[in-house]
Short mmCIF file of C-alpha atoms and ligand atoms in Angstrom, two decimals:
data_model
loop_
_atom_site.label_atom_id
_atom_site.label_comp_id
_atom_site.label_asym_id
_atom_site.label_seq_id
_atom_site.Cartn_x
_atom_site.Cartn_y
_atom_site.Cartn_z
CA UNK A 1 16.41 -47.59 62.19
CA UNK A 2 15.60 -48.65 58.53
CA UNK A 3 17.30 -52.41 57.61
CA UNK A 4 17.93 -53.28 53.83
CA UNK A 5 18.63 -56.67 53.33
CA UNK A 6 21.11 -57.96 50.03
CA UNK A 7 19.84 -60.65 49.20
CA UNK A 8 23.15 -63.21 47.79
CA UNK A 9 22.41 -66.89 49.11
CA UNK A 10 24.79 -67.60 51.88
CA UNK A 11 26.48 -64.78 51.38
CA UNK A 12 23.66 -61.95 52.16
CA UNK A 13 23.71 -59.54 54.61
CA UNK A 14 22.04 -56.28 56.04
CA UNK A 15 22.55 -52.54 55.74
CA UNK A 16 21.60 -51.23 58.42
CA UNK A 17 20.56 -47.09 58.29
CA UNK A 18 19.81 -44.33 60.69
CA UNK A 19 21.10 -42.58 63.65
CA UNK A 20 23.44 -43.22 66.58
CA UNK A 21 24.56 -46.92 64.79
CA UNK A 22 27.90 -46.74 65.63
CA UNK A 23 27.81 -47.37 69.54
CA UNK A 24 25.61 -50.64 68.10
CA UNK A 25 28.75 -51.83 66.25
CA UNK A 26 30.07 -54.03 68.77
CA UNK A 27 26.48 -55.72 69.49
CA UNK A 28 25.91 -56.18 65.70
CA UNK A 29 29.41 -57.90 65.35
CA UNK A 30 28.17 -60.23 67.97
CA UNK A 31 25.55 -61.89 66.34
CA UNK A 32 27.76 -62.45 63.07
CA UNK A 33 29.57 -65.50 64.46
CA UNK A 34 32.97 -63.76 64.29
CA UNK A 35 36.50 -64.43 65.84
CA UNK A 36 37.17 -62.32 69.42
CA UNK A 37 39.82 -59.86 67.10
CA UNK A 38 39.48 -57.52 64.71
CA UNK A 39 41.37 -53.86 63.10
CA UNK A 40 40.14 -51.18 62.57
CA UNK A 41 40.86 -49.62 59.07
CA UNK A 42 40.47 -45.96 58.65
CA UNK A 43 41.86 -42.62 57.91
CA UNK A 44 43.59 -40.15 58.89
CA UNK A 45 40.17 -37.51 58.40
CA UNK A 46 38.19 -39.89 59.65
CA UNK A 47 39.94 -41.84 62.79
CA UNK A 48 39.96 -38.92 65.43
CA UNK A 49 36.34 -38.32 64.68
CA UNK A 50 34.57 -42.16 64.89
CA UNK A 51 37.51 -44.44 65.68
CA UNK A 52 37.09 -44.24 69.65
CA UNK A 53 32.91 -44.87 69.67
CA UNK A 54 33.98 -47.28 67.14
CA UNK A 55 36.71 -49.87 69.33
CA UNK A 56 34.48 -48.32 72.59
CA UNK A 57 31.40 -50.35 71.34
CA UNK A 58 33.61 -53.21 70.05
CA UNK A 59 34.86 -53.35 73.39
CA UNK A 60 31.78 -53.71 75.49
CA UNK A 61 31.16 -56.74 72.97
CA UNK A 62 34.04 -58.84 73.79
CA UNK A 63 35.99 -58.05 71.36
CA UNK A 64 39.84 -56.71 70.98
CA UNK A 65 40.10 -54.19 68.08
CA UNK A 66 43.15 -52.35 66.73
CA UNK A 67 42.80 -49.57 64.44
CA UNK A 68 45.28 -49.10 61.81
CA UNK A 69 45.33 -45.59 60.23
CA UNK A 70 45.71 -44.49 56.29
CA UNK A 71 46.25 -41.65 54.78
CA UNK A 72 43.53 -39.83 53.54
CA UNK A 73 42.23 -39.72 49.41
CA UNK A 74 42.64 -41.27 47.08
CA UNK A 75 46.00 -42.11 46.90
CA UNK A 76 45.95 -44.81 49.89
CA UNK A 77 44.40 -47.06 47.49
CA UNK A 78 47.56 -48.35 46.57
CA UNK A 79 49.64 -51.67 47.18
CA UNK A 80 52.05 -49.99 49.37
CA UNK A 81 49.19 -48.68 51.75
CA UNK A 82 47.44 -52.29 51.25
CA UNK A 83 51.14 -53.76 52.46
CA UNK A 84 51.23 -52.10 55.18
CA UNK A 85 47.98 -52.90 56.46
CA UNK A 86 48.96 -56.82 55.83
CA UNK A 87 51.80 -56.41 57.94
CA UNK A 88 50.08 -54.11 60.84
CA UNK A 89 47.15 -57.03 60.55
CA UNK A 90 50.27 -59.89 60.96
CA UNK A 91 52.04 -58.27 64.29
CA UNK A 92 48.97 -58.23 65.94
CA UNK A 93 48.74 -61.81 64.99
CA UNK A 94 44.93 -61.70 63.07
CA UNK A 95 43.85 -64.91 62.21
CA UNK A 96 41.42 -66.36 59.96
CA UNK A 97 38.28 -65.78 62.10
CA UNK A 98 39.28 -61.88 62.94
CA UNK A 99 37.70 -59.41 60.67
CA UNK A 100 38.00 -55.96 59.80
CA UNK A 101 35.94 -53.31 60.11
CA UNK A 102 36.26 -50.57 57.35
CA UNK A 103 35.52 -47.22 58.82
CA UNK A 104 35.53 -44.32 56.22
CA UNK A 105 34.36 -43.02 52.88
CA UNK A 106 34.39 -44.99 49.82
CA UNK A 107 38.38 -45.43 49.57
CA UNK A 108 38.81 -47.04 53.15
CA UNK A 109 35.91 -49.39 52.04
CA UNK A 110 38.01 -50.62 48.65
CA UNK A 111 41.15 -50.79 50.76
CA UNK A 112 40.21 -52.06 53.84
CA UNK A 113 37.52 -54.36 52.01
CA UNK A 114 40.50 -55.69 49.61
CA UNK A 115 42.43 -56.27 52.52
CA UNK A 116 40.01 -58.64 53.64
CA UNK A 117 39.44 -60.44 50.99
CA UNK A 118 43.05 -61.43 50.71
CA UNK A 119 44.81 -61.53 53.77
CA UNK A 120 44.71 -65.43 54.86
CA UNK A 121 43.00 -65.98 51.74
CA UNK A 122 40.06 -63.96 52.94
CA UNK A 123 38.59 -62.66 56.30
CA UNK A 124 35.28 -61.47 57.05
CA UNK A 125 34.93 -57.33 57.08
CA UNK A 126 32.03 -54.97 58.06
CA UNK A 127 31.55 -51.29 56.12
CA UNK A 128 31.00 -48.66 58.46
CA UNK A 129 30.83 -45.85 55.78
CA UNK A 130 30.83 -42.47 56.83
CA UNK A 131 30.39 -40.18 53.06
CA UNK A 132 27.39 -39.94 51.53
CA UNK A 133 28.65 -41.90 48.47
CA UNK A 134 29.79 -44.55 50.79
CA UNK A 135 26.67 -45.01 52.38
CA UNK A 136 24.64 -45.33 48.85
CA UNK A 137 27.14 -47.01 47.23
CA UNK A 138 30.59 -48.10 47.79
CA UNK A 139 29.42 -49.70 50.87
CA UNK A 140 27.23 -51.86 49.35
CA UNK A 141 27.74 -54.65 46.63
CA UNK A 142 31.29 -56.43 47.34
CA UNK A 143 33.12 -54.38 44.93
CA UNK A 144 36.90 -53.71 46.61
CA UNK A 145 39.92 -52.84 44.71
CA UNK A 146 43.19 -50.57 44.76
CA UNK A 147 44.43 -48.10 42.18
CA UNK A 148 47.57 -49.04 39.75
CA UNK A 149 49.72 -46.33 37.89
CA UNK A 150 48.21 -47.40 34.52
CA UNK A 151 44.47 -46.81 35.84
CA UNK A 152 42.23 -46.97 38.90
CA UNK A 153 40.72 -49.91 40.52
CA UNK A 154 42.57 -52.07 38.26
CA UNK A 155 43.27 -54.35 40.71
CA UNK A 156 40.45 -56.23 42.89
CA UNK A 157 37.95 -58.99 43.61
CA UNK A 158 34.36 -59.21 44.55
CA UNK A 159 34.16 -59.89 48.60
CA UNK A 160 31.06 -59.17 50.90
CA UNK A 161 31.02 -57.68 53.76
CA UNK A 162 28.75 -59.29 56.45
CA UNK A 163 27.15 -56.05 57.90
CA UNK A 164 27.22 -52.43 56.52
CA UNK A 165 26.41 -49.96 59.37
CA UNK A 166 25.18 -46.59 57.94
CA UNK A 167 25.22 -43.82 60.62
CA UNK A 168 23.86 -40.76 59.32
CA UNK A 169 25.22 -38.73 62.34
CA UNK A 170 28.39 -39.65 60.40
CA UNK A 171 27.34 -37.36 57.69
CA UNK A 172 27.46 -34.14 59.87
CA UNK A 173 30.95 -33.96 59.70
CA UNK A 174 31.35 -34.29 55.83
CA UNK A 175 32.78 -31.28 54.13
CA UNK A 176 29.48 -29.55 51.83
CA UNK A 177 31.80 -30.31 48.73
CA UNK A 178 31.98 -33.98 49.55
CA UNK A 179 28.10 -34.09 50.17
CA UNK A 180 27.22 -32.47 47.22
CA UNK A 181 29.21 -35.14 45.71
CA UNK A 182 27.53 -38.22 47.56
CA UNK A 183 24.57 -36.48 45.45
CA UNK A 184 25.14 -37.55 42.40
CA UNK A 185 25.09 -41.01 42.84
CA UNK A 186 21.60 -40.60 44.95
CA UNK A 187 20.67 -38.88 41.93
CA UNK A 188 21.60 -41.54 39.75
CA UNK A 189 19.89 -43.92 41.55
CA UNK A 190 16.18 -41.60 40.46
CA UNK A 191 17.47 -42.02 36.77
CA UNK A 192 18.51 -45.86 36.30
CA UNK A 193 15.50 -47.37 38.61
CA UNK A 194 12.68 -45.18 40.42
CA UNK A 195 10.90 -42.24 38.72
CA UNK A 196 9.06 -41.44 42.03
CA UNK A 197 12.40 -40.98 44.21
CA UNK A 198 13.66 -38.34 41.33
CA UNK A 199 10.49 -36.10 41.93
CA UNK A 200 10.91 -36.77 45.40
CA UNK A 201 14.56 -35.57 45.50
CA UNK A 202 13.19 -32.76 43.18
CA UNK A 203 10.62 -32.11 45.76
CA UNK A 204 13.30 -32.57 49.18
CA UNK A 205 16.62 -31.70 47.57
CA UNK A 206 16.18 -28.51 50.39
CA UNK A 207 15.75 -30.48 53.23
CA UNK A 208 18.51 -33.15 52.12
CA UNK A 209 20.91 -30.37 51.50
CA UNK A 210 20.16 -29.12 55.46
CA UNK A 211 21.13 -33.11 55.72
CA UNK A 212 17.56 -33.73 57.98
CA UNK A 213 17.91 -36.85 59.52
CA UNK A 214 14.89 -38.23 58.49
CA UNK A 215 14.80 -37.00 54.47
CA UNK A 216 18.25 -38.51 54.40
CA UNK A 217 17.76 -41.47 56.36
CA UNK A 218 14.74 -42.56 54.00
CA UNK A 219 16.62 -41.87 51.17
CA UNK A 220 19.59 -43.82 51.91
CA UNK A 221 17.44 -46.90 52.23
CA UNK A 222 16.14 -46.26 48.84
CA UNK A 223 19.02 -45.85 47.16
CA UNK A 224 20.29 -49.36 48.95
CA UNK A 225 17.73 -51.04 48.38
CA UNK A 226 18.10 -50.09 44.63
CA UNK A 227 21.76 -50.71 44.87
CA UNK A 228 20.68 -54.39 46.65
CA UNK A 229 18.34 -55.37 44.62
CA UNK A 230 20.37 -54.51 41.25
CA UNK A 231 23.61 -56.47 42.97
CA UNK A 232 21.48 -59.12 44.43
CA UNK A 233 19.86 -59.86 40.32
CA UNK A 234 23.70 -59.46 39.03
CA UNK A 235 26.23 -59.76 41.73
CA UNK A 236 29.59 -60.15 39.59
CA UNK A 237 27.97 -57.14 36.93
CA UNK A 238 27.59 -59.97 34.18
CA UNK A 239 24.86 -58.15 32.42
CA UNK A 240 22.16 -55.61 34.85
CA UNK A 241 24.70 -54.15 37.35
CA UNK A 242 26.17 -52.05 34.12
CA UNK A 243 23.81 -49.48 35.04
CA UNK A 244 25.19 -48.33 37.89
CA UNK A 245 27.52 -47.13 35.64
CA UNK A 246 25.10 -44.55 34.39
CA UNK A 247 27.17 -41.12 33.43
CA UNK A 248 30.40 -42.74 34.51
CA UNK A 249 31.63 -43.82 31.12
CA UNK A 250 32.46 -40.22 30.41
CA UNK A 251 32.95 -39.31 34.24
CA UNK A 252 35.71 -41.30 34.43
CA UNK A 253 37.06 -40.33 31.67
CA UNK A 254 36.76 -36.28 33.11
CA UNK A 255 38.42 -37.76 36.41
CA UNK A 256 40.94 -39.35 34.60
CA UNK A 257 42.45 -36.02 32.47
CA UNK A 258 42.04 -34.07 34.49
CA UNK A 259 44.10 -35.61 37.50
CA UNK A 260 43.50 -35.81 41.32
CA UNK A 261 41.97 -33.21 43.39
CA UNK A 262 40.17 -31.29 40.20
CA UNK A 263 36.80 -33.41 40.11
CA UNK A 264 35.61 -35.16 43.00
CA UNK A 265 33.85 -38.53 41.64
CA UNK A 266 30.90 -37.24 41.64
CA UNK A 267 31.22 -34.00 39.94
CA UNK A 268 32.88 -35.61 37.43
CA UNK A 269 29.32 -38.21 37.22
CA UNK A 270 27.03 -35.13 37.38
CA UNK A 271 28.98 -33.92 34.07
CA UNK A 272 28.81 -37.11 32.68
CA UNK A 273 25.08 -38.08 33.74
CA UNK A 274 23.86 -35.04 32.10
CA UNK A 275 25.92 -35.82 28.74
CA UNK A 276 24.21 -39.08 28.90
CA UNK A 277 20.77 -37.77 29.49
CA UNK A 278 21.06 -35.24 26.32
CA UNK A 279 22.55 -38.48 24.08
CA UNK A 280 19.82 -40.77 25.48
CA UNK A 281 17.78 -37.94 23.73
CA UNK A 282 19.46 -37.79 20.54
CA UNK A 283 19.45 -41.52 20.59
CA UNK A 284 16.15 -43.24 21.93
CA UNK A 285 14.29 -40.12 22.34
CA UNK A 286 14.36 -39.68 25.43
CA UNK A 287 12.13 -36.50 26.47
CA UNK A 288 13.95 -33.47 26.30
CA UNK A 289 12.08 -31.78 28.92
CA UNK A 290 12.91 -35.21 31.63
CA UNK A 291 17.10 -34.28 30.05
CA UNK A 292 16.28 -31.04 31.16
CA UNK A 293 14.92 -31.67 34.86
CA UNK A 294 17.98 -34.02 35.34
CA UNK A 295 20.58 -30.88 34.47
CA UNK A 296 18.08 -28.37 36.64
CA UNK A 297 18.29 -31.59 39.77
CA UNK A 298 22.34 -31.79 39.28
CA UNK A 299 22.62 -27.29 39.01
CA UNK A 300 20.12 -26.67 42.14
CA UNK A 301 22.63 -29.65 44.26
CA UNK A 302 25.69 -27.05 43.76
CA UNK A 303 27.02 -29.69 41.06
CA UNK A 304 29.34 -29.08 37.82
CA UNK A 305 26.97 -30.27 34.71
CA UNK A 306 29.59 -28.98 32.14
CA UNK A 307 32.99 -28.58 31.37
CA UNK A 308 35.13 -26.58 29.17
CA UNK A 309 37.59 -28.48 27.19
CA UNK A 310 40.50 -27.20 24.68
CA UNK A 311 41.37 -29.42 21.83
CA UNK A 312 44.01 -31.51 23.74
CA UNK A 313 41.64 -32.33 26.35
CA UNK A 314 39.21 -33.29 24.29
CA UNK A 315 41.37 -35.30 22.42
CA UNK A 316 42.39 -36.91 25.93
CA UNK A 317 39.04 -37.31 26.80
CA UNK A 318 38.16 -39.51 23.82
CA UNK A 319 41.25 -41.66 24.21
CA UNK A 320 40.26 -42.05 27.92
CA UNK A 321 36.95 -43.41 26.68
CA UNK A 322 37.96 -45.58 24.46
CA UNK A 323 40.53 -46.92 27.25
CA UNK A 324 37.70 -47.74 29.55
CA UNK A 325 36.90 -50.56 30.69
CA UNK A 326 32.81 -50.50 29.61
CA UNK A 327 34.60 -50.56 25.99
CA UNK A 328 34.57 -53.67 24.12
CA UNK A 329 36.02 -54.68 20.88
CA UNK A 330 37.27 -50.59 20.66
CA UNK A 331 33.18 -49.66 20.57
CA UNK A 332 32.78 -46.55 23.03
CA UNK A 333 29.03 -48.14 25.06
CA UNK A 334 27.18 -46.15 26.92
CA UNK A 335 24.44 -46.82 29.98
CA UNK A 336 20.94 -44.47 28.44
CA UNK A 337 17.77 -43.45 29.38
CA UNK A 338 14.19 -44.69 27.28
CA UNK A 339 12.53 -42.35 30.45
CA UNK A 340 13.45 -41.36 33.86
CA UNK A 341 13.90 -44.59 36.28
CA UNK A 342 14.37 -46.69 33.00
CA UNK A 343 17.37 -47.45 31.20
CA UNK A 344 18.98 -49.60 28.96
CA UNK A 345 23.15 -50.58 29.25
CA UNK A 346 25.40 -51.35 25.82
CA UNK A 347 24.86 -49.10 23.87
CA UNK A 348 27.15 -47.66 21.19
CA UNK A 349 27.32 -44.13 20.86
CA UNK A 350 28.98 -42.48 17.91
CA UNK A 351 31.75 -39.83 18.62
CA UNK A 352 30.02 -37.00 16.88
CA UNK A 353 27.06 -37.76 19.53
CA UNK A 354 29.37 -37.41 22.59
CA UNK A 355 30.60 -34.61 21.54
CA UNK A 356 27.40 -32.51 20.71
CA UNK A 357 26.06 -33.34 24.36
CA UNK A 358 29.07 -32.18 25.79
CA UNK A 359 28.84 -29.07 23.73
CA UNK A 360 25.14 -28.31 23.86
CA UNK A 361 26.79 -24.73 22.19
CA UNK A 362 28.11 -26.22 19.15
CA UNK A 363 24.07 -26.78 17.87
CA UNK A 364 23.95 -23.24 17.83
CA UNK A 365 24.63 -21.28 14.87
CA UNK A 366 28.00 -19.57 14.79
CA UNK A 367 29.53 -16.92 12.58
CA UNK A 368 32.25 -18.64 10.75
CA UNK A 369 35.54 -17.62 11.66
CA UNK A 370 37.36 -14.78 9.91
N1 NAD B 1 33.33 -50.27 45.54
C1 NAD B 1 32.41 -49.61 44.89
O1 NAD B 1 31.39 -50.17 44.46
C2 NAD B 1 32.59 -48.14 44.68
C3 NAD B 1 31.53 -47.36 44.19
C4 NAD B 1 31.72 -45.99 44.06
C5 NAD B 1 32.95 -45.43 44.40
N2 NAD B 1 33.96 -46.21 44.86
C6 NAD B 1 35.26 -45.64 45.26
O2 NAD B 1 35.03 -44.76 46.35
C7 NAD B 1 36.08 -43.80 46.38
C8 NAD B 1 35.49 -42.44 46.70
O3 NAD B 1 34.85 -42.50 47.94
P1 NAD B 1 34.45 -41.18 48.76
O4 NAD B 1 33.83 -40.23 47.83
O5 NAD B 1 33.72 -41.63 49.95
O6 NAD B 1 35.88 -40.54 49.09
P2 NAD B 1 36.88 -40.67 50.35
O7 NAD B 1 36.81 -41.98 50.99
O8 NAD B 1 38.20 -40.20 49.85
O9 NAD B 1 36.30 -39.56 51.34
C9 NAD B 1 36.29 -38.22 50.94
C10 NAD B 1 36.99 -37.32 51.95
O10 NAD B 1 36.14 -37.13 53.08
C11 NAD B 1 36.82 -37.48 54.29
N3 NAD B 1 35.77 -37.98 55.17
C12 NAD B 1 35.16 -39.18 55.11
N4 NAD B 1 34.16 -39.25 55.98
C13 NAD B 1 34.13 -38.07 56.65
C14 NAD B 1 33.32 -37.53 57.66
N5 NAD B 1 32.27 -38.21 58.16
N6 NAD B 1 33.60 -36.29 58.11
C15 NAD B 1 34.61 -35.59 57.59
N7 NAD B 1 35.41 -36.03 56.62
C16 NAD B 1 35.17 -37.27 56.14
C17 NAD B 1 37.86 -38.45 53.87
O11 NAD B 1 38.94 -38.50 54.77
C18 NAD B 1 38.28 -37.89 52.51
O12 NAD B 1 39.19 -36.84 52.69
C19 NAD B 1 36.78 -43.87 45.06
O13 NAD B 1 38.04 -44.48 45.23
C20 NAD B 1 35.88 -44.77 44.22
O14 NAD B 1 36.61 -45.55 43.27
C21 NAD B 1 33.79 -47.55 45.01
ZN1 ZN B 2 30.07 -43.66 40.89
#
């Protein structure tokens, strides 16, 4: 087992990574000084799967869990869904020293983790992630929230949980189009902070896609203890944590027109990061052979690193951008790379720019229309 510690004063805690975890809940929860109840948040994928080890191990701890079940996707990030888990959470009569343990993929850990931090004005919670994204980097970092009609995560707060439990058996499970997806962000992680784990995921992306215990459980650590050092330097993302936001700017903006269920998250980022690589080129001069091992790292991990827009879209796009909330004072900014594992966050990117790296074609001469 690999432990990652984040490291935020009082309020730090440990990530915990490797195999089996799960049955270890229970004793873990033990030695956090918690109250003798707690519920269980997860969904409806998820719960049949890792719900019974889950309260099983909580059990042999001492304490009484019950597990409240959400739908799955996206759209359980909502107030309603957060409602009812207030009132499940107040008929079993949790109090201020129960917690909640957050056992899914990245929306159960928003949900459940806003939950917490509101209900009684704020309970403890542990993250028990079980997608790849989750693991390296929902999970991690505080950052809960629901979705409103006008936008997502729109609605949130910054609360901690007190233990993150990352059990890579977990992972077996995951559908290959959800992995691929958890990808991206590991990816990201190679681009924004650590040269040496982008050749090595150049080098092991094989063996990760096989999902080998022991390539994925090292890189998991890595990428939290990027993610934990980066939130433990900037924990409310006053500056620093921006570039975790690398390729998002316009991958949200992809997720956003193009509605649920088209681009997972992280297609939509592998689109977006590789925009972002061939603007960082345009821009700071980035090495156009480093833009072009990033697009060859996101192709070879079965990700999307383009997309086909008409002239609506695009013109959605654009006013998705510009609706963002990286934009300040109506400039589109942008997180870019000087080289890989460096980059810089703020930057202002012209239009024109955006749109050349999104249409690598359009720098290729064309016959003029008839
Ligand atoms: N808080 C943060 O810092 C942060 C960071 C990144 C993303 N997010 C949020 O995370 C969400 C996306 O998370 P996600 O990609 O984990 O999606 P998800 O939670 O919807 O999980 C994806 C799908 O996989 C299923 N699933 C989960 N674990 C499984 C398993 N082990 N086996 C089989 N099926 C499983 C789920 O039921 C779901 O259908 C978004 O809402 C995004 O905004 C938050
Ligand atoms: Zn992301």
């Amino acid at each position: 087992m690999r432990t990652v510690n984040v490291p935020l004063g009082a309020r730090s805690y440990e990530i915990k990574i490797g195999p089996g975890l799960l049955s270890n809940l229970g004793r873990n929860c033990a030695e956090l000084n918690l109250g003798a109840h707690c519920a269980v948040i997860s969904d409806r994928n998820v719960a049949p799967k890792f719900a019974k080890s889950v309260q099983l191990s909580l059990k042999k701890a001492g304490f009484e869990s019950v597990l409240i079940t959400v739908p799955a996707g996206e759209t359980a990030k909502s107030l309603k869904v957060m409602e009812q888990c207030y009132d499940a959470l107040a008929k079993h009569r949790l109090e201020r020293k129960s917690f909640i343990v957050a056992l899914g993929g990245g929306v159960v850990g928003d949900l459940a983790g806003f939950v917490a931090a509101s209900y009684l004005r704020g309970i403890a919670f542990v993250q028990v992630p079980t997608t790849l994204l989750a693991h390296v980097d929902s999970s991690v970092g505080g950052k809960v929230g629901v979705n409103l009609k006008a936008g997502k995560n729109l609605v949130g707060a910054f609360h901690q949980p007190r233990l993150v439990l990352c059990d890579i058996d977990t992972l077996r499970t995951l559908p290959v189009r959800e992995f691929r997806a958890g990808l991206a962000e590991v990816i990201k992680y190679g681009i924004i902070y650590d040269a040496a784990l982008f050749a090595r995921l150049e080098r092991d992306l094989p063996k990760l896609l096989k999902r080998d215990p022991e390539t994925l459980a090292e890189v998991i650590a890595r990428c939290c203890e990027i993610k934990a050092d980066v939130v433990g330097q900037d924990e409310t993302e006053s500056g620093l944590r921006a570039i975790l936001n690398f390729g998002h700017t316009i991958g949200h903006a992809i997720e956003n027109i193009s509605g649920y269920g088209k681009f997972l998250h992280g297609e939509a980022i592998s689109i977006g990061q590789v925009a972002a690589a061939r603007i960082s080129t345009e821009m700071l001069g980035f090495d156009s052979n480093d833009a072009e091992r990033i697009r060859k790292l996101f192709v070879d991990a079965g990700l999307p690193t383009q997309i086909k827009l008409s002239a609506l879209q695009r013109k959605k796009l654009f006013a998705a951008m510009r609706l963002d909330k990286k934009v300040s004072g109506g400039e589109i900014k942008f997180v870019l790379a000087k080289k890989i594992g460096e980059v810089v966050w703020g930057q202002k990117v012209p239009e024109a720019s955006i749109d050349k790296a999104l249409n690598p074609s359009t720098l290729d001469p064309r016959p003029s229309s008839p």
